[in-house]
Short mmCIF file of C-alpha atoms and ligand atoms in Angstrom, two decimals:
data_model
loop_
_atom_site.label_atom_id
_atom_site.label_comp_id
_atom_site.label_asym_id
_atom_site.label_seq_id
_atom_site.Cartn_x
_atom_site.Cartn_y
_atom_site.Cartn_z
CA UNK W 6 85.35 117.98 57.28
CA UNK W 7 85.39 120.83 59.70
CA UNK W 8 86.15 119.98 63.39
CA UNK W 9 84.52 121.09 65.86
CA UNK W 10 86.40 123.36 68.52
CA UNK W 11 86.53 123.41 72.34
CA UNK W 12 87.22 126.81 73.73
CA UNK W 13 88.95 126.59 77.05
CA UNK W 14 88.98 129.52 79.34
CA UNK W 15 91.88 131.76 79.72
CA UNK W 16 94.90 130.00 82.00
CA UNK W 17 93.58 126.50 81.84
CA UNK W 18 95.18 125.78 78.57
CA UNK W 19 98.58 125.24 81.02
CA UNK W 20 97.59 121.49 81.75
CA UNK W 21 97.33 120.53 78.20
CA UNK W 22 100.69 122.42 77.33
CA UNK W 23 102.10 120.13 79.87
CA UNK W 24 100.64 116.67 77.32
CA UNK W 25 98.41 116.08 80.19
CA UNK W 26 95.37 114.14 78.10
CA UNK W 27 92.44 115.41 79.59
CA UNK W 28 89.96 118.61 79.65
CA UNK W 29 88.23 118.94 82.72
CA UNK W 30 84.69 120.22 81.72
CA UNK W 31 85.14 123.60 84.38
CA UNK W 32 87.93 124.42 82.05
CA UNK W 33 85.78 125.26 78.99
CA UNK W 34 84.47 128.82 77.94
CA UNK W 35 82.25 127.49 75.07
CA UNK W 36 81.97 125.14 71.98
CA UNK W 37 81.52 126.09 68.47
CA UNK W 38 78.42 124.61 68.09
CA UNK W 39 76.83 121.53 69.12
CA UNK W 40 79.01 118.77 69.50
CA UNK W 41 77.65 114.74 70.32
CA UNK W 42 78.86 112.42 72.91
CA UNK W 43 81.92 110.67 70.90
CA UNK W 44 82.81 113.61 68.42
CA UNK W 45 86.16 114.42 67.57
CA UNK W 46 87.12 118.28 68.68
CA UNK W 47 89.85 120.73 68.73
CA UNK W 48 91.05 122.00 71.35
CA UNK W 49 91.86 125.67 71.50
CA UNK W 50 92.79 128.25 74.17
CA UNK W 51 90.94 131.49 74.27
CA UNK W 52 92.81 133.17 71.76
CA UNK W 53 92.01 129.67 69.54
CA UNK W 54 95.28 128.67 69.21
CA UNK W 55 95.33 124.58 68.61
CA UNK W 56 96.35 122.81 71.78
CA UNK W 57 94.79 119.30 71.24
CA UNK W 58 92.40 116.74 69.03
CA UNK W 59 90.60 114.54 71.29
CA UNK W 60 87.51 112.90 71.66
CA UNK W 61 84.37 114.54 73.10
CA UNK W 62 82.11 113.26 75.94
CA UNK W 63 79.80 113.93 78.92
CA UNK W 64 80.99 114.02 82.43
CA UNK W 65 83.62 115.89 84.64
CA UNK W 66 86.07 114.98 82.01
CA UNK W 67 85.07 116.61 78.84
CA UNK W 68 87.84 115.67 76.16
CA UNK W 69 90.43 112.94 76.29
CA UNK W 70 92.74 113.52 73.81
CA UNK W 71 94.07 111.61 70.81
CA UNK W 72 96.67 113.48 69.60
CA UNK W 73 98.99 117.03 70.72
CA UNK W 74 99.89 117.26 66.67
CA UNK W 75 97.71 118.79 64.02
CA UNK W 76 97.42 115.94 62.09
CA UNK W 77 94.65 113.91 60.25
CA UNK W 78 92.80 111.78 62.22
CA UNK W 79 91.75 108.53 59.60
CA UNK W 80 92.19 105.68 59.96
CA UNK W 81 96.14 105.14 59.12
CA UNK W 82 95.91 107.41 62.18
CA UNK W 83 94.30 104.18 64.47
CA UNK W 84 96.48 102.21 62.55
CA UNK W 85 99.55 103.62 63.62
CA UNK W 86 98.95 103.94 66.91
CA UNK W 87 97.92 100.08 67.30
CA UNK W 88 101.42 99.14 65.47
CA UNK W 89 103.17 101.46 68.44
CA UNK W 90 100.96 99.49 70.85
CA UNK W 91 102.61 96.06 69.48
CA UNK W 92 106.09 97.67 68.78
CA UNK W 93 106.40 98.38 72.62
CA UNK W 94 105.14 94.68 73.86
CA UNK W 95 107.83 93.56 71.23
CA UNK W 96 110.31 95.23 72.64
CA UNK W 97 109.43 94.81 76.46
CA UNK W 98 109.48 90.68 75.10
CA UNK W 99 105.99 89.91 76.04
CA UNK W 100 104.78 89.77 72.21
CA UNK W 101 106.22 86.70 70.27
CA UNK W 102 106.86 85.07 73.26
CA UNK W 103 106.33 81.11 73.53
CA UNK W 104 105.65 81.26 77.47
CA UNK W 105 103.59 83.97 77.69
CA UNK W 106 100.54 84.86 75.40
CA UNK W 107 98.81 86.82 77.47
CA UNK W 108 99.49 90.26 78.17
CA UNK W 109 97.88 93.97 77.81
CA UNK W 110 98.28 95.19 73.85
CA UNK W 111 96.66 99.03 74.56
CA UNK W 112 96.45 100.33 77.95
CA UNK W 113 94.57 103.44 77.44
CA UNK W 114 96.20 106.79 77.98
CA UNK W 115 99.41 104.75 78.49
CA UNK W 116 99.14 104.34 74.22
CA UNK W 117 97.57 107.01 73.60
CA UNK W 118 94.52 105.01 73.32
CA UNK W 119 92.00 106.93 76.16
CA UNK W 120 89.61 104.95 76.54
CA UNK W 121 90.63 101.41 75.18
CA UNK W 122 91.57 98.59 76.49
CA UNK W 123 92.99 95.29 74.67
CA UNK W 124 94.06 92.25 76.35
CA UNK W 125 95.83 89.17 74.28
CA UNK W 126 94.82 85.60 75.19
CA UNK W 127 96.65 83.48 72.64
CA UNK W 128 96.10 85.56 69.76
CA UNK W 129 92.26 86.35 70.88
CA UNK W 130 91.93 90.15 71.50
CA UNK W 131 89.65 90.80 74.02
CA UNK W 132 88.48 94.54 73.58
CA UNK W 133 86.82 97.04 76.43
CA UNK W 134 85.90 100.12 75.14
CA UNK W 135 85.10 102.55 77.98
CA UNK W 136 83.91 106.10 75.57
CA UNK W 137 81.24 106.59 73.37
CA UNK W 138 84.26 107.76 70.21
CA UNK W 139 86.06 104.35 71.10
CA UNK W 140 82.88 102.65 70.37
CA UNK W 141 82.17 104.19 67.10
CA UNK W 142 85.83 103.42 66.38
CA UNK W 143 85.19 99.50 66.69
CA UNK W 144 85.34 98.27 63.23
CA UNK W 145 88.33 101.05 62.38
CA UNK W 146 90.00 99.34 65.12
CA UNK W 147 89.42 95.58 64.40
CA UNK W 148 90.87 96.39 61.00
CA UNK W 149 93.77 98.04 62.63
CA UNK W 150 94.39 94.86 64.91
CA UNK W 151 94.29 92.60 61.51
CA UNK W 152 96.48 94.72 59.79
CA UNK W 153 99.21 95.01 62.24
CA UNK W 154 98.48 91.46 63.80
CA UNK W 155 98.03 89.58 60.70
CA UNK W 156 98.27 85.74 61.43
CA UNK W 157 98.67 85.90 65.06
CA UNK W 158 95.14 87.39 65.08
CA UNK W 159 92.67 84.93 65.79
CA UNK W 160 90.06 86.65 66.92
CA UNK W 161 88.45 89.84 68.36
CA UNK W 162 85.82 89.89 70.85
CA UNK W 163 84.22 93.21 72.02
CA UNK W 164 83.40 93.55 75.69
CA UNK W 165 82.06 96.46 76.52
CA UNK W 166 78.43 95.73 77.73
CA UNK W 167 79.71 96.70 81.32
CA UNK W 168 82.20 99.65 80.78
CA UNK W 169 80.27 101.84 78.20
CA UNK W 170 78.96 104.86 79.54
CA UNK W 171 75.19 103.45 80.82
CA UNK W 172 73.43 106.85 79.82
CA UNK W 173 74.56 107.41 76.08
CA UNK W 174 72.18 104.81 75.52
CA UNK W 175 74.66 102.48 72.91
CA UNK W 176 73.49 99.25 74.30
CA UNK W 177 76.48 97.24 72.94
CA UNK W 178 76.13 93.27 73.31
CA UNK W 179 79.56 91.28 74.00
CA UNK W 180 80.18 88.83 71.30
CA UNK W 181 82.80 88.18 68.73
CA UNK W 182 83.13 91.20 65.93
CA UNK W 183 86.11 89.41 64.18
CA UNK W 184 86.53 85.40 63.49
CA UNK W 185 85.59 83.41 66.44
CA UNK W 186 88.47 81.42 69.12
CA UNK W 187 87.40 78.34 70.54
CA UNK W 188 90.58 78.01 73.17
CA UNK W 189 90.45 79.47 76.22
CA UNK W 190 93.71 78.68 77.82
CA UNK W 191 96.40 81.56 77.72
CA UNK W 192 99.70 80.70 78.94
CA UNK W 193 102.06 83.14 81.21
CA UNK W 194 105.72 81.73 81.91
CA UNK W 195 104.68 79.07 81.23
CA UNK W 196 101.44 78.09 83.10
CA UNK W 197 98.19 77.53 81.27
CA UNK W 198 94.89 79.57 82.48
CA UNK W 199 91.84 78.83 81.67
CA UNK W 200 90.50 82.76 80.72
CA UNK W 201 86.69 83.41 80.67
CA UNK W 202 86.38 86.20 78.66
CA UNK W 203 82.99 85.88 78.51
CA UNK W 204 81.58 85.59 81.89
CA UNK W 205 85.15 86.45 83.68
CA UNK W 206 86.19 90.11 85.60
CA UNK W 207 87.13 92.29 83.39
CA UNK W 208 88.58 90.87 80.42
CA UNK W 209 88.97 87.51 81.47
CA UNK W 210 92.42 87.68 83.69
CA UNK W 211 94.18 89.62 85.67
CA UNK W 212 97.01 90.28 83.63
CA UNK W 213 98.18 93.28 84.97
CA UNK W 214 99.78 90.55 88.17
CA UNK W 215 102.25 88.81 85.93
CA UNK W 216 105.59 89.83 87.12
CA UNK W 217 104.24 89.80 90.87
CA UNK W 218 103.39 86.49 90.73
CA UNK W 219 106.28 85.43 88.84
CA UNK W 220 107.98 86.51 92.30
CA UNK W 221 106.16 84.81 94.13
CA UNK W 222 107.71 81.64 92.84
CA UNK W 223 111.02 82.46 94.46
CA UNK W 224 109.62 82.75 98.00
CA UNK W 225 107.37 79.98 98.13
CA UNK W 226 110.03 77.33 98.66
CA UNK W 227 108.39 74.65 101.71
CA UNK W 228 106.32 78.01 102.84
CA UNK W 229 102.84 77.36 103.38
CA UNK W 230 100.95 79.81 101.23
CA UNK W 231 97.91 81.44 101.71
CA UNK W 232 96.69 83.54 98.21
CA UNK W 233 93.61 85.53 99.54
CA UNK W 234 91.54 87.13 97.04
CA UNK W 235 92.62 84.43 94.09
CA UNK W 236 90.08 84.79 91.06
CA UNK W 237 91.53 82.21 88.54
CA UNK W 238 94.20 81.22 91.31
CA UNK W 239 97.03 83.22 89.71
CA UNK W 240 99.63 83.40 92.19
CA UNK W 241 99.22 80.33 93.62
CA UNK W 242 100.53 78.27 90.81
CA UNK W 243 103.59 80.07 91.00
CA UNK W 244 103.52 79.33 94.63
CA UNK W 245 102.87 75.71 93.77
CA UNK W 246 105.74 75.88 91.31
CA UNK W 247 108.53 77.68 93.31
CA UNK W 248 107.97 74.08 95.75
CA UNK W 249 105.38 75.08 98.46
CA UNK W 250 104.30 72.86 101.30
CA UNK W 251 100.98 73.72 100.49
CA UNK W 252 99.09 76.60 98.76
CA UNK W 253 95.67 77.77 100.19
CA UNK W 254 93.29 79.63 97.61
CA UNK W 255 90.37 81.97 98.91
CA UNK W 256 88.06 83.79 97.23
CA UNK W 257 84.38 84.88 97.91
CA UNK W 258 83.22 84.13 94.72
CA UNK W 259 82.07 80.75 93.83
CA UNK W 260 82.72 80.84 89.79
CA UNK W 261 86.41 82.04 90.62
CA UNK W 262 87.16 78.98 93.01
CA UNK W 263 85.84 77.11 89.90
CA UNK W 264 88.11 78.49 87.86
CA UNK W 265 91.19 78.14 90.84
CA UNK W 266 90.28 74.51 90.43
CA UNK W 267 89.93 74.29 86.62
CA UNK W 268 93.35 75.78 86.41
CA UNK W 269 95.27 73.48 89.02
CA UNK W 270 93.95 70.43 87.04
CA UNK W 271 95.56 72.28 84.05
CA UNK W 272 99.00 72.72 85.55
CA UNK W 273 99.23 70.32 88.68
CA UNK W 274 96.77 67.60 87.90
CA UNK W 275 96.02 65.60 91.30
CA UNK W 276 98.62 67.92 93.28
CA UNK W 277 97.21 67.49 96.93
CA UNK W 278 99.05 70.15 98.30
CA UNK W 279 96.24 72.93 97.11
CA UNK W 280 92.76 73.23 98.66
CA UNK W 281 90.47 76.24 97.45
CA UNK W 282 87.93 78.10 99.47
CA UNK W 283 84.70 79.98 98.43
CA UNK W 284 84.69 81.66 101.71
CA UNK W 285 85.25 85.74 102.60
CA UNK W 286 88.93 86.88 102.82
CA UNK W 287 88.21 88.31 106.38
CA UNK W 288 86.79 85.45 107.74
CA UNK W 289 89.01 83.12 106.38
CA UNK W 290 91.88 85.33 108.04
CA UNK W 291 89.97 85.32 111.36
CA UNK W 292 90.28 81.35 111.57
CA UNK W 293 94.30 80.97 110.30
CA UNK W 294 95.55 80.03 113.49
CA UNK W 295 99.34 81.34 112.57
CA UNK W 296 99.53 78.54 110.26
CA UNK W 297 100.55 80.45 106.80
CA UNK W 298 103.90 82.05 106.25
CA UNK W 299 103.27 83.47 103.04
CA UNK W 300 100.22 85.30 102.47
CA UNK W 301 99.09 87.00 99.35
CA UNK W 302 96.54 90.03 99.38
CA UNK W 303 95.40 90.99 96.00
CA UNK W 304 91.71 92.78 97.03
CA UNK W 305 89.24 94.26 94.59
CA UNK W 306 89.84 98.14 94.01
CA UNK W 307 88.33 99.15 97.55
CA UNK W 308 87.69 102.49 96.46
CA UNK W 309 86.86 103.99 92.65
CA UNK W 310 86.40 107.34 93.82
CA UNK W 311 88.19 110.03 95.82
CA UNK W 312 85.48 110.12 98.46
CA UNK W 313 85.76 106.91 99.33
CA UNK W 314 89.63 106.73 99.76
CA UNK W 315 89.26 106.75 103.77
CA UNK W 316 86.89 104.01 103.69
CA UNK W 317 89.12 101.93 101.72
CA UNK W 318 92.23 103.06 103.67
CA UNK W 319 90.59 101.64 106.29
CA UNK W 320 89.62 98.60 104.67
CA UNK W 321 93.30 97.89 103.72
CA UNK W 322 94.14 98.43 107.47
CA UNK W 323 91.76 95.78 108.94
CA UNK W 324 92.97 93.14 106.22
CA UNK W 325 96.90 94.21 106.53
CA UNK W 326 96.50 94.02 110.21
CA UNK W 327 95.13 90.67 109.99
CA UNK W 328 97.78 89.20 108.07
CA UNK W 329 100.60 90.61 110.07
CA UNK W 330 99.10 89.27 112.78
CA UNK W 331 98.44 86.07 111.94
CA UNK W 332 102.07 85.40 110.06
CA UNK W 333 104.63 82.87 111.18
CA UNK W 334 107.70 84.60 112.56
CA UNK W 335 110.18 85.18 109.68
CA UNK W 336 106.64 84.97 106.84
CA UNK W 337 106.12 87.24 103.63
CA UNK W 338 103.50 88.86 102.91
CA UNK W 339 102.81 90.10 99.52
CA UNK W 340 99.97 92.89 99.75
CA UNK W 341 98.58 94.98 97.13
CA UNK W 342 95.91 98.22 96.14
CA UNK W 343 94.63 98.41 92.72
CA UNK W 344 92.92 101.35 93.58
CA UNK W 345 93.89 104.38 90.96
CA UNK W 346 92.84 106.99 93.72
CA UNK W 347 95.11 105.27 96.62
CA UNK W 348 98.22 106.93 96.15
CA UNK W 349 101.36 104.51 96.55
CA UNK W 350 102.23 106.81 99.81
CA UNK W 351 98.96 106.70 101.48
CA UNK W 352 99.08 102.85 100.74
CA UNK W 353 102.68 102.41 102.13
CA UNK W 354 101.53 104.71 105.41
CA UNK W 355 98.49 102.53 105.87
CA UNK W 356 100.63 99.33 106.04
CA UNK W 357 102.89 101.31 108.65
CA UNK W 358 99.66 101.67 110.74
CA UNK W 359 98.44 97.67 109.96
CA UNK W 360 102.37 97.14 111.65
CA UNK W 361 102.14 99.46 114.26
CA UNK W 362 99.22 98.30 115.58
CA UNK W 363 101.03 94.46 115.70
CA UNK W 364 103.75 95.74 117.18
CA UNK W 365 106.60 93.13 114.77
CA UNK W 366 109.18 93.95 113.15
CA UNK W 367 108.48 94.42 109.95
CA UNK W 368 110.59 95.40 106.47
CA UNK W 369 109.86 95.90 103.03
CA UNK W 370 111.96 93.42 100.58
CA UNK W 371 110.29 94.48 97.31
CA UNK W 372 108.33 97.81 96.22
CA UNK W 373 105.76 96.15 93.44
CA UNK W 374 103.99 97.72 90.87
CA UNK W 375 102.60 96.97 87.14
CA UNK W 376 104.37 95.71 84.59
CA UNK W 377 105.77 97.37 81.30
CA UNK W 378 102.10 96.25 79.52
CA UNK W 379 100.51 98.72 81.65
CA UNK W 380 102.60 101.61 81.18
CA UNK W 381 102.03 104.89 82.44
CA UNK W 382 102.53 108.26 80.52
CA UNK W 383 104.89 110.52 82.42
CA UNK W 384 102.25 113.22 81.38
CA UNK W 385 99.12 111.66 82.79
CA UNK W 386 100.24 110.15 86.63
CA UNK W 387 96.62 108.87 87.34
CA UNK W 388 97.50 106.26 84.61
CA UNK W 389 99.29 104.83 87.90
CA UNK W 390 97.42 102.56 89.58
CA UNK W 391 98.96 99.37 90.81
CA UNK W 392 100.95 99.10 93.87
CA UNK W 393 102.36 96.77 96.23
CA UNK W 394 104.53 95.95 98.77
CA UNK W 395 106.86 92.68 99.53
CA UNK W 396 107.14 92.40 103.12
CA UNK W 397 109.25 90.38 105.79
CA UNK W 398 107.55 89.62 109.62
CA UNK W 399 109.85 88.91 112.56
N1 LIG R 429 94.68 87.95 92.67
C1 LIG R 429 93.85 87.79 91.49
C2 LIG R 429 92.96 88.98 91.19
C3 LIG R 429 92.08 89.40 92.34
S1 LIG R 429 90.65 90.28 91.87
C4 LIG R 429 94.73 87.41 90.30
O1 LIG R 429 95.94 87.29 90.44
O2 LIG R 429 94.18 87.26 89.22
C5 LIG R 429 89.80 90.40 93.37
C6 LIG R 429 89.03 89.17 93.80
O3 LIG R 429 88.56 89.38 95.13
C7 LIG R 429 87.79 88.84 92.99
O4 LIG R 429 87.92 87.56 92.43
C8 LIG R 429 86.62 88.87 94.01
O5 LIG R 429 85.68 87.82 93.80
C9 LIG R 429 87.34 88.69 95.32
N2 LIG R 429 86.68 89.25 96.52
C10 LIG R 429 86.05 90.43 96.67
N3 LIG R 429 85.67 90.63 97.96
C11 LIG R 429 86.09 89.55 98.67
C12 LIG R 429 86.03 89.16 100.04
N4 LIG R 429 85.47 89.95 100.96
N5 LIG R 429 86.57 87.98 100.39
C13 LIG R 429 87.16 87.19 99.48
N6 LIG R 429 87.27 87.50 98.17
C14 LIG R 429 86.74 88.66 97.75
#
């Protein structure tokens, strides 16, 4: 079957030289003919010499590619790069594990996977396709995950009703599209969470957290914690774990402080020492009274976008601010962005400002960031996204 090219104009083949993954659409001359939403292409520079295969779609980026080699792309092709997936969880120990079943088996560009995303809940794949080719690839790729699972698949469920591109029209339902997995509870180190895949954020879990929180255990000896911004209650668990006085959950949402409470019952039935809040994380903060000295910040991205970075920069001021001034003398604060377009330097600088303004003595114990599940191409830096900071309040 002939492939369709992508011209790109002259000089902007450098990028792509370089194993960045993506084609800006400014960069392209023409096309060889008409070419769909989800199509595989070539990529060629202007004097067509093959640069790229990658998959074809409408926006500001254009082509994400698959592969830098000439090489067939079938489905041995999918294959292969699902079994390089699971080779590199083996090796980082998350895979086969018996106190951890949950972790992140494709990370997108990270796999060479643009586009897809596959979390592991106790041998349920939970699947988020976010291009139209990834889509089409669904049953290609369930068939991958069997073959290179085998028995430790139990199931694959496909949720991409919210991450699809809304305009190509694909109107994909979530649901099972391999076997069916009645268990919801995943285990990490150890601790059981009760994962919604269903009705949950994103897949279900915050996975991407994991060695963060695992950290938090050895701080939260008789601290009193405060984990703002908790979803399923992650962190504080640990907290509860590593022997804190108490552990304070908060979270705006009322499912998630469900959830928190489904998942102490799971791990510390009866435990007094945690309370949960459906409250907002500013408010909460407003009314501390200097009694926490450990406080977790884990917000939502606050900005998705590039225009929006000063807003959010802002918004991690106000809430950084807070907490610094509301610590105990001698507290930790453990304070995160998961925004992709904060860079970890404007994130540091804005927590130099939150101090500043405080005026205490503050020092950074721990530079935080995701874990080897999430990894990051050396080619592609906006694969980078997770950042956070460990810090100590005089
Ligand atoms: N720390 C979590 C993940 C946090 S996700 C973990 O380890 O899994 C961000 C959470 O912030 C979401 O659950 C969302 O409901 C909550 N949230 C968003 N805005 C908020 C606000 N203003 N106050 C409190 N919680 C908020």
């Amino acid at each position: 079957m002939l492939i369709p090219k992508v011209f790109l104009k002259p000089g902007k083949e450098q990028s792509l030289r370089r194993f960045h993954p993506w084609v800006f659409s400014g960069a392209i001359k023409n096309l060889s003919g008409k070419i769909d939403e989800g199509d595989l292409v070539e990529v060629v520079d202007s004097h067509d010499n093959f640069l790229a295969l990658g998959h074809y779609q409408i926006g500001s980026i254009a082509v994400r590619v698959v592969t830098f080699n000439k090489e067939v792309i079938d489905d041995g092709f999918w294959q292969k790069k699902i079994k390089q997936a699971w080779q590199l969880r083996c090796e980082s120990g998350l895979a086969l594990n018996n106190q951890t079943n949950a972790y992140r088996l494709v990370h997108g560009e990270g796999d060479g996977l643009p586009g897809l995303i596959i979390d592991m809940y106790d041998g349920t794949a939970v699947v988020q396709m976010h291009t139209v080719a990834m889509y089409k690839l669904r049953e290609t790729l369930a068939e991958a995950l069997r073959v290179v699972l085998g028995e430790r698949l139990k199931a694959i469920y496909n949720k991409s009703e919210g991450t699809l591109p809304f305009k190509a029209g694909l109107e994909p339902e979530n649901g099972f599209i391999w076997g069916r997995s009645t268990s919801h509870i995943a285990l990490e180190y150890g601790l059981k969470f009760k994962v919604d895949w269903e009705k949950g954020q994103k897949t279900g879990f915050f996975v991407d957290q994991r060695e963060n929180r695992a950290l938090v255990e050895k701080y939260s000896g008789q601290r009193n914690v405060l984990n703002m911004f908790c979803y399923t209650g992650g962190f504080s668990f640990y907290a509860m774990r590593g022997g804190a006085n108490l552990v304070h959950s908060v979270d705006s949402s009322e499912r998630a402080i469900e959830l928190t409470r489904d998942n102490v019952e799971l791990n510390f039935p009866g435990d007094s020492r945690h309370e949960a809040f459906a409250m907002d994380a500013f408010k909460f903060l407003d009314s501390a009274h200097h009694k926490y000295d450990l406080i977790i910040l884990d917000p939502p991205a606050f900005a998705k976008h590039l225009n929006v970075v000063q807003n959010a920069l802002q918004g991690y001021k106000r809430l950084n601010t807070r907490a610094i001034e509301q610590i105990k003398p001698g507290g930790i604060i453990f304070t995160f962005s998961c925004s992709q377009v904060v860079s970890r330097e404007a994130f540091r600088t804005t927590i130099f400002s939150a101090a500043a303004r405080t005026g205490r003595n503050v020092r950074i114990l721990h530079q935080l960031e995701q874990p080897a599940d999430h990894p990051v191409s050396i080619y592609h830096p906006e694969g980078e996204y997770l950042k956070g900071l460990v810090l100590y309040v005089e």
